[in-house]
Short mmCIF file of C-alpha atoms in Angstrom, two decimals:
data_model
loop_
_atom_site.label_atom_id
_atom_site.label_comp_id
_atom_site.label_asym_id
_atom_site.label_seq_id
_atom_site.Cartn_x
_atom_site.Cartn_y
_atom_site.Cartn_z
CA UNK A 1 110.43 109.73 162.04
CA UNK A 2 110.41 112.85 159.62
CA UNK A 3 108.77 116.12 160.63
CA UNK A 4 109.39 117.45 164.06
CA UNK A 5 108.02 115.74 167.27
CA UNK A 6 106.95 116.97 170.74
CA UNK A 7 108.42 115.81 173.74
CA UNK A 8 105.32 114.61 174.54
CA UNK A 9 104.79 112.60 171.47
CA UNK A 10 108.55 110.81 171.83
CA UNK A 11 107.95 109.98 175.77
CA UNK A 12 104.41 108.34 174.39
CA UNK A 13 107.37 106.34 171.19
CA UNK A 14 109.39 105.25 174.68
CA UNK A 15 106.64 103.60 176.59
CA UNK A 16 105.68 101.97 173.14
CA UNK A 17 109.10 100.54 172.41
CA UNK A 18 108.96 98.59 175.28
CA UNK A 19 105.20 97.66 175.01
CA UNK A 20 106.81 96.11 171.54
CA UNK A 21 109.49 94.63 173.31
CA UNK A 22 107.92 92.64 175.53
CA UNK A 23 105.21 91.42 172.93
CA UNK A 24 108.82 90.32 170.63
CA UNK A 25 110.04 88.48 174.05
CA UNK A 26 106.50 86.60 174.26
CA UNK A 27 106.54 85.74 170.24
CA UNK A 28 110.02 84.01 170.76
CA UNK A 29 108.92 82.28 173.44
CA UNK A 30 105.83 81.40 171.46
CA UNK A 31 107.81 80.54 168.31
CA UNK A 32 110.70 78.29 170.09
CA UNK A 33 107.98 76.45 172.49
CA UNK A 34 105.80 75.41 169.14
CA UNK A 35 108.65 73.95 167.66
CA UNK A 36 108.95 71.43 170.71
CA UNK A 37 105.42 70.41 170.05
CA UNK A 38 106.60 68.43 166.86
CA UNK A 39 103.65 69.36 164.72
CA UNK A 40 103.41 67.97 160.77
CA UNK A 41 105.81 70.19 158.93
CA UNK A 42 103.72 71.98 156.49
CA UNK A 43 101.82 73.36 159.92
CA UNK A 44 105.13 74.14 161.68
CA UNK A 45 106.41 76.19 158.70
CA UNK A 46 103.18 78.42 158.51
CA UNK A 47 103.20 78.73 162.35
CA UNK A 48 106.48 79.62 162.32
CA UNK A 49 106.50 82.09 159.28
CA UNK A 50 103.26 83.46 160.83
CA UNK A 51 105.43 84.55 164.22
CA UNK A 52 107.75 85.33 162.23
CA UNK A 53 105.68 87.50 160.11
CA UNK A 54 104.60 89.68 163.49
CA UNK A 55 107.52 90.14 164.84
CA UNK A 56 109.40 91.97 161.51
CA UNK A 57 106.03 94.08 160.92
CA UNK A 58 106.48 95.36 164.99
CA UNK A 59 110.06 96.09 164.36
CA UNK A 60 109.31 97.55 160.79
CA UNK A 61 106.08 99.65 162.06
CA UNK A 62 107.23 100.73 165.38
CA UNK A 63 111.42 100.93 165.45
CA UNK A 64 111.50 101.66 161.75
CA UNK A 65 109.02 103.57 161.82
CA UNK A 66 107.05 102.95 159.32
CA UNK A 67 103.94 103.28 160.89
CA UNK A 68 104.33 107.07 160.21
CA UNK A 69 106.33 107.57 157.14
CA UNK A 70 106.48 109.96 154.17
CA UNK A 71 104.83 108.01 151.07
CA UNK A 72 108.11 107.88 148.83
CA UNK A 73 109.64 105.51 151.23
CA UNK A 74 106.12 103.38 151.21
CA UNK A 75 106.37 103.33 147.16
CA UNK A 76 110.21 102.38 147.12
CA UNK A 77 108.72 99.29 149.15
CA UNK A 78 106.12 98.32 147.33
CA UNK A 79 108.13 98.18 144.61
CA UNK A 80 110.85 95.93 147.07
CA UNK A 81 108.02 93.61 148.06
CA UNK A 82 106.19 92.99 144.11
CA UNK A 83 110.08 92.07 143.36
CA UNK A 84 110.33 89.68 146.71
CA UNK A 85 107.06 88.07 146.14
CA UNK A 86 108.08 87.41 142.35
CA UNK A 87 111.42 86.12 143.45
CA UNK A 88 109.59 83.96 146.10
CA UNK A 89 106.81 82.84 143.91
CA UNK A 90 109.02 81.61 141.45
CA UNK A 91 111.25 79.58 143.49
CA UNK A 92 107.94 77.80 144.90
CA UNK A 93 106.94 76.86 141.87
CA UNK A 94 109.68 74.83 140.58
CA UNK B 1 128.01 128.09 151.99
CA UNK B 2 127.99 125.89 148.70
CA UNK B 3 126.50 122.77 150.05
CA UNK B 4 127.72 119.85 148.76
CA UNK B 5 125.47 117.41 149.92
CA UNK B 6 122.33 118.87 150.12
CA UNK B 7 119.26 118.01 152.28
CA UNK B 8 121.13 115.81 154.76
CA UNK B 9 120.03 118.01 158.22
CA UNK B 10 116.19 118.84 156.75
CA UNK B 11 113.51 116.96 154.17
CA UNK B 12 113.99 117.30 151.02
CA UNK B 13 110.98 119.12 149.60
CA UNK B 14 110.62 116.87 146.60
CA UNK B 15 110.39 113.95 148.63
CA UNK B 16 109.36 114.64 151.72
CA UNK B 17 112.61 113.05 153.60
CA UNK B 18 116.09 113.64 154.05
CA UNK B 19 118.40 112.39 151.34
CA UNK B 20 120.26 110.00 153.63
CA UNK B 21 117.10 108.64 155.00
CA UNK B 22 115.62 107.63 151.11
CA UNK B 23 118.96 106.57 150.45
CA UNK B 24 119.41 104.04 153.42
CA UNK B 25 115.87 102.60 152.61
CA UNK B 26 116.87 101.98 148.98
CA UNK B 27 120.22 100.42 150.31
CA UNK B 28 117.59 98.05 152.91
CA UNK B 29 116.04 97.66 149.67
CA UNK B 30 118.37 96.04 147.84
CA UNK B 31 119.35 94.07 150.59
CA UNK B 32 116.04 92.54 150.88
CA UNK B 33 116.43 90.93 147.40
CA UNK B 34 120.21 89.56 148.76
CA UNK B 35 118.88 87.98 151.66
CA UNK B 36 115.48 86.92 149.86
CA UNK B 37 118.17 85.04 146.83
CA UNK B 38 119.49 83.29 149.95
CA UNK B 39 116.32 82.60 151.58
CA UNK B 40 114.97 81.26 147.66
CA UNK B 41 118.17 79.11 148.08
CA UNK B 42 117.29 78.00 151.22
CA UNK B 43 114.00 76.12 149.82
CA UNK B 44 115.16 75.08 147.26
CA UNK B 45 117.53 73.16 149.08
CA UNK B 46 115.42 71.89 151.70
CA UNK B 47 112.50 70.92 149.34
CA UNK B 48 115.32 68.94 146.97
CA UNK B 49 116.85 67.55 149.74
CA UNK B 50 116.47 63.69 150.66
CA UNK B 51 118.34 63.73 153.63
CA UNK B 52 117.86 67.41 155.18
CA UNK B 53 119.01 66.94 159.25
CA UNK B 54 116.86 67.86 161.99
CA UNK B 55 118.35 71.24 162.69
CA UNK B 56 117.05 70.16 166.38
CA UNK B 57 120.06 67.60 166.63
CA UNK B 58 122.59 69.64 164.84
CA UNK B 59 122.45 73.62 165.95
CA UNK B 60 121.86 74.62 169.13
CA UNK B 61 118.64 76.14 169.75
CA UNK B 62 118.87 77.55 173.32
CA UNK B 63 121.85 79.50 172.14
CA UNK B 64 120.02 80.56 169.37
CA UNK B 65 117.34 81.62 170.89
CA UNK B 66 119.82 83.48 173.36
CA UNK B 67 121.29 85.37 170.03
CA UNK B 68 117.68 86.11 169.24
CA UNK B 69 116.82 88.13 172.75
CA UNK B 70 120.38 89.68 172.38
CA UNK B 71 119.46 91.60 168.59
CA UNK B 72 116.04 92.08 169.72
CA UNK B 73 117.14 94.24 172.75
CA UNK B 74 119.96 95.85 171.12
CA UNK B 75 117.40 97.23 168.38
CA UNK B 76 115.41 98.88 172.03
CA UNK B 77 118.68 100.41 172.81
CA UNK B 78 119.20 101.23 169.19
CA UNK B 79 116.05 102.79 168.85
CA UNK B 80 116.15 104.65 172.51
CA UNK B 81 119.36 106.22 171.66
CA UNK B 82 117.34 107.76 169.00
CA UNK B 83 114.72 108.99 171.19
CA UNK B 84 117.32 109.97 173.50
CA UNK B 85 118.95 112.63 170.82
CA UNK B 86 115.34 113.50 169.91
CA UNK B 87 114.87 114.34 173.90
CA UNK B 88 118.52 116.35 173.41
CA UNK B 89 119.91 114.41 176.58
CA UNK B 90 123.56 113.23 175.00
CA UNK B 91 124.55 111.36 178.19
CA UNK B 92 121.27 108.73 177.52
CA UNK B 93 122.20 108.99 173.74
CA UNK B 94 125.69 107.44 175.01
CA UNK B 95 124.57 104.80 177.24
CA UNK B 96 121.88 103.39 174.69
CA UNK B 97 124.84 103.64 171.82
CA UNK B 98 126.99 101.93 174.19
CA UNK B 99 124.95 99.00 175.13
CA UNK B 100 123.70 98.47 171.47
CA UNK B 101 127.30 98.10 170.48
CA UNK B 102 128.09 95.96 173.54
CA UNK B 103 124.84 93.28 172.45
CA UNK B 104 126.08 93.45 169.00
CA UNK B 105 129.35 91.97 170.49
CA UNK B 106 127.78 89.58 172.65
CA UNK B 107 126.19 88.29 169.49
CA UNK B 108 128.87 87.49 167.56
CA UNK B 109 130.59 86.07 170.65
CA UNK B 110 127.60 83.54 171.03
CA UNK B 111 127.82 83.29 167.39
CA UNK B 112 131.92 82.23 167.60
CA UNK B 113 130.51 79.71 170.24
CA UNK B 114 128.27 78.37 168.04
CA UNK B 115 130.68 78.22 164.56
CA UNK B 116 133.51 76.58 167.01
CA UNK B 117 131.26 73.66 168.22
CA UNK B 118 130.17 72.75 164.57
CA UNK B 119 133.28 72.64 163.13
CA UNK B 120 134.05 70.42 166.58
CA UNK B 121 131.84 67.86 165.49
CA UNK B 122 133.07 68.18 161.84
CA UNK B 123 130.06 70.40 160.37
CA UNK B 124 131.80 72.28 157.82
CA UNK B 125 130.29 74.01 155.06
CA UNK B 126 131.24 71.26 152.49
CA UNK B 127 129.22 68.26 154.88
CA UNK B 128 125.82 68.83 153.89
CA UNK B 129 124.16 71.58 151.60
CA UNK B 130 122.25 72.01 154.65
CA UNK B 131 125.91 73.19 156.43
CA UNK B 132 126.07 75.05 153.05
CA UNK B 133 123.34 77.14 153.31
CA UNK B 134 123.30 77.35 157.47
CA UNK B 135 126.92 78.61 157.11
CA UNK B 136 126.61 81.02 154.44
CA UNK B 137 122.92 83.02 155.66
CA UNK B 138 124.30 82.94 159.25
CA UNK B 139 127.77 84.41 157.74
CA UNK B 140 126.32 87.08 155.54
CA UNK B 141 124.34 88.05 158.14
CA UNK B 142 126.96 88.13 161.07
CA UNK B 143 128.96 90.50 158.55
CA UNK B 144 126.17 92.52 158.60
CA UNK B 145 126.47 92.52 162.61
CA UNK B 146 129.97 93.38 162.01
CA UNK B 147 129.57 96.24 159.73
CA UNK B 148 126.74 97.79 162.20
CA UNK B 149 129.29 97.60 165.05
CA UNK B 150 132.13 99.54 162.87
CA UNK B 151 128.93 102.19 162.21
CA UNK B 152 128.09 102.69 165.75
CA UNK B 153 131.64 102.80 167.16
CA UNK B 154 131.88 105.89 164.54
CA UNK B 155 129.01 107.51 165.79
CA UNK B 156 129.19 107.09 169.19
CA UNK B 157 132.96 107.89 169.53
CA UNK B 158 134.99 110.26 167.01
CA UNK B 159 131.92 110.83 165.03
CA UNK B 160 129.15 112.28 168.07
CA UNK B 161 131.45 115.56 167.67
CA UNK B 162 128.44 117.05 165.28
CA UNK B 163 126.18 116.85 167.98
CA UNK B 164 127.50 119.53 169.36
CA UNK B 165 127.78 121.82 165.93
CA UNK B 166 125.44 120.00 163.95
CA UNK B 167 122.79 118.25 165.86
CA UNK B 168 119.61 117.75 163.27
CA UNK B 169 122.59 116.07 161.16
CA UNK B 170 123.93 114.03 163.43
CA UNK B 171 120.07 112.56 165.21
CA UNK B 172 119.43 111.40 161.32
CA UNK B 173 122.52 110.05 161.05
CA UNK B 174 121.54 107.47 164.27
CA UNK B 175 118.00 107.42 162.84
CA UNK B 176 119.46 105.60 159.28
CA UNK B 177 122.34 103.69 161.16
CA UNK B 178 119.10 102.49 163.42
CA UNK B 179 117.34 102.04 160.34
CA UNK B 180 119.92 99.60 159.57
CA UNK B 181 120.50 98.18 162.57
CA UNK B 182 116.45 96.80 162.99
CA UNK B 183 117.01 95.10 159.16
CA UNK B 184 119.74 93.36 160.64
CA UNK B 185 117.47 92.60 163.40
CA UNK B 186 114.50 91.33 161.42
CA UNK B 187 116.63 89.36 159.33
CA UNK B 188 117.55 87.33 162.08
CA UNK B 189 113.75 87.00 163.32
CA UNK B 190 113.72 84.93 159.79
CA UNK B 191 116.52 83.19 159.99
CA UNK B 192 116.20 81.44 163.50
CA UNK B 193 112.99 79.54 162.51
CA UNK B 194 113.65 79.11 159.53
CA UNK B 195 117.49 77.82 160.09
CA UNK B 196 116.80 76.03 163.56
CA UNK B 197 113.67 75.52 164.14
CA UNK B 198 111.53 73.68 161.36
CA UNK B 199 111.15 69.92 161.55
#
């Protein structure tokens, strides 16, 4: 995280970090138990995509920080995720 | 002192970070394009496919779901031997550094498992464009796992020397080898459903 931090303010990151890693332990769970339930693919894929989807924006927001970031770094990936949509967009529509 | 890289122990004022940190998140960047060319591979595969396999009877999903709970915990330690620099206690810095490292191994090791009992039961790359793709993603990313274990073995042996003469270097140097370290993570929280665990 840029900018200086308190003591205070990293002892409150610590207790979060695990708050987030217990909520990524219940998601896997979550994630591998659905797939034993053998639903019709097109509703396994967006179940599993949505988990999916949770888990990188907890690691992204809260061990990468970005829930507290200077904006260059928010531009550079807005700019990442226009091309990754593109790319993705594309490839579902052939 | 001439410096020769500047802005690398304090924000740069024009952007607001330290040069190291914008220039690992370009790097992450332009790896999410590599990994999103494989994952654009990946359905177009599947969707062209007429005889995809049940991942289900192929890989092995308990150990894959083991290899998941490894890389998420290592990126705790990872990030708590941040913290742990931030708090200035070295010693915690160590033993987070340490265990990350020793995950990243266990990883690969279930990993190895994993490779040796395909090519066992003769899944090779060349069997299925399904093997294909499972074998390349899960390869790319394992070097990944290797090249983040050759990082943190730096820092956390010859290289934690500038802790002790350069500490506001050497605390962003763990934050962008951390900021690698949770891509390589949340790479893999793709990849397992995605590989193993769609019908």
């Amino acid at each position: 995280m840029s900018g200086e931090m308190s003591v205070e303010e990293i002892k409150k990151s610590i207790k979060i970090y695990f708050t987030v890693f217990t909520a990524l332990m219940i998601l896997t769970i979550v994630t591998v138990g659905v797939s034993y339930l053998h639903l019709p693919v097109g509703t396994a894929i967006a179940v599993a995509l949505f988990v999916a989807s949770i888990k990188a924006t907890l690691v992204a927001l809260f061990f990468m920080h970005l829930n507290h970031e200077k904006k260059i770094i928010y531009a550079s990936l807005a700019l990442t995720a226009i091309f990754f949509v593109f790319l993705l967009a594309t490839t579902i529509m052939i | 002192m001439l410096e020769l890289i500047p802005y690398i122990d304090r924000p740069n004022p024009t952007t607001g970070v330290t040069n190291g940190k914008l220039g690992t998140w370009l790097f992450l960047a332009s790896e999410v394009m590599l990994f999103g060319a494989l994952f654009s591979t990946l359905i177009i595969l599947r969707t062209s496919s007429a005889n995809w396999p049940s991942a289900a009877e192929v890989l092995n999903i308990p150990l894959a779901t083991l290899n998941t709970v490894v890389l998420i915990t290592s990126s705790v330690t990872m990030v708590m031997a941040w913290a742990a620099l931030k708090l200035k206690n070295f010693k915690k810095f160590q033993i987070n550094m340490a265990l990350t490292i020793l995950l990243s191994f266990g990883f690969l090791v279930i990993k190895y498992i994993e490779y040796t009992a395909k090519f066992h039961h003769g899944y090779f790359p060349s069997t299925h464009t399904f093997f294909a793709i499972y074998f390349t993603m899960t390869g790319l990313h394992g070097i990944h796992v290797i090249g983040g274990i050759v990082v943190n073995l730096y820092l956390l042996l010859p290289g934690s020397k500038m802790w002790h003469s350069r500490p506001e270097q050497f605390t962003g140097r763990i934050e962008c080898a951390g900021l690698y370290w949770h891509f390589v993570d949340l790479v893999w929280i793709f990849l397992f459903p995605m590989l193993y665990l769609l019908p």
